[in-house]
């Protein structure tokens, strides 16, 4: 009996006390999955900007899918959920336009200010009626990587796609191939079968086998920092360190160490921290005080980290912001 | 009144319904979720509907004693087939839909025939078809369209039936799900097919000896699971205007756990359609409810894991309670 | 009454059917499968596949999956499944990386802690499986989610990111994380050691019979006096330990640990075990079979890259291979049973 009364009481309290949202800006950020190394940096940026948001009486809520199995669908659902939960402002990436545009349209139709970040470009922001676009350009990131490696003399490159089916990854690899072709080389894409995902050994072995079977390849482009490490290992195991250059999107401490030591040539930086931080800050200023940033398209990348600027980057990586 | 309660507890769905309330209570008490917001939101209902349409036949299959994990690849198969046929090749949407359902039927037939013709367990057969289908979808999509993501613009009537949002937020697949559940509940619990399925799960040989067409029912159930998965994929492609090739491992785990939370015994022979229905609702809330709280998303999997174990444990103790329940009504001499 | 006096007839018949006896062994089918697959990829892959690079490629892969496949196979023989291995690998990797990398403690402490995590998860699994009637598939799915969540939450809490890095000291690196001759991952030798240990466990020690009995019929085994609960818990702890070991080897080899890794091992290890002739229903299987199954899987998994075929085809081949392997195992078994009957 006592237990029952206690339960009822707490239930009533919970219903009653469940916060009507605060007076400031309640900003909802749609992003990647929680254990994605790149997206945890973006999340940190959003949360750091959130400190200001909360100081002004608002909140920042991160909505990310559990996995990337059904990217466009899950993200579209999360965007709608933000609307349902009474968002004052929404930040979202346009990973799969066909699936997510209707959801973004609903956000704008409900009068909620919207910022597109990470994917889609200023074209998406314009088309959807969003306030701005903050981010890099996946395709251009791939192109930059391809051109960098090609210009360094590595004219036959392969892009290792460990997540075949994800639209943004496809854009990276296609961009890489174009970058290589732009500087007179050639590029190809190596998709890995579903049974290899998440296994550093499988990726390293695959890279190594591919290099052994195709001895003219002298550049490897990866789509994530874990893969970059595996690729460096694969190159070493194939006995071709120094002949084959590795570059990839995103980076972490061990990649920067590799760049310093010369086992990796470069990393493409899209400054995920800034994507989260700036997008949230812009919206907070707008919702609370009507401030705007007239510059359309705030580019956070692509930037190239190589031996020349790796030192400065290392400090940020240790802080979890790069 | 005691008798009424006892009868309720003995039903397989009892555990699932109690779990549902417990899960909602947990999120309310510890997560600060407000009930009106939860019930007004569509996200978890959409999630439940997409999961539920597949969970229902998977559950029936489990009651009959088999497992189908190839559903993880059948959803992208369905959406990809629809998108490639009607989006990339611009054939009429009916062709795309027929293609999606057709693939479901074919894979279901393969699963079913292999299961009955060989003594290989269905878990292994469907594991094989799962991996094979993942490869087929990927190669087909890259070979045919050069891309791993295919857009689709479905005509209005197709969108209205399979892919619209009621009130701008609730996917129409919810209607399909509820309808499917009602039909299945009637077939399983009101017609003899249900008895057949339970008998097969209890003891396949005895069922066969009793004259039940065990092989045909097994193949039928496999076709049903694969086709319902590709149906879900088809609806998603129509609603979201695109299809993507990606792994489906998580969906498999979600479906199995949903069915078990719904009171179905992994070893077969016990369960109910209503139980699976409530199990789906419970799992949807467990999985999506965290988005309504301020709990850091990093802990979401931990919450899911713990809640699932608790829900299943509760089911088990309810079942044991139910099986050992003796009505206090005394037999009159 | 003299009961063990063999007649001359039986002696002759067993000698004459030595080949038949060989074929009747459960591993025969999987061995044949492995040879066929190897020949197929040798033809396609040419001289590179047949040389050291090719060998080391699939041996490296086989070693990692193999270490996990062995106890997973034992569990399957005993009639249980373990899905949580997929999350124990990153959990132990991160434990090592956080303790020895982030907090700069000596590697041995980090390694022991990582292995301890595996043992703990295994104990939890075994305890839940034996104390409740929840099937092991469901229990381990639940622990998988739980460990995934704990790993992510704790890592971000402690380190502030989802990846941790470690530069191991030379001794540890040489023992666990180096490449012999630049190509052969040292994990291979640990796998060999595991094989010997597990072979002893299953085929020589008395526990082996107990494991088979457990898979045959749990109740009868318990009634026969076998400590089923302790044995089950022990087996789960063994698989947790093996997964943790692979996690430790990975982090020391690649010098970084990520939260999101290990998922592929779940179904891959089950496939290796099944291709190797272990029955899902329990009660039958052998260590040699599991090893052959692992090698077969690794050859396909890696051979595809040497063959010039589209790697997407790789998945299709693996799926088809699984079906063919299992069906041929099945056919062999039927044949073997029928053959034995025919001897009368």
Short mmCIF file of C-alpha atoms in Angstrom, two decimals, chain C residues 210 221-222 225-232:
data_model
loop_
_atom_site.label_atom_id
_atom_site.label_comp_id
_atom_site.label_asym_id
_atom_site.label_seq_id
_atom_site.Cartn_x
_atom_site.Cartn_y
_atom_site.Cartn_z
CA UNK C 210 30.41 -32.31 -19.66
CA UNK C 221 23.43 -33.50 -17.50
CA UNK C 222 22.43 -31.94 -14.22
CA UNK C 225 25.87 -34.85 -11.45
CA UNK C 226 27.52 -32.36 -13.77
CA UNK C 227 27.77 -28.91 -12.17
CA UNK C 228 25.87 -27.30 -15.03
CA UNK C 229 25.57 -23.83 -13.52
CA UNK C 230 29.26 -23.49 -12.78
CA UNK C 231 30.21 -24.93 -16.13
CA UNK C 232 27.93 -22.51 -17.99
#
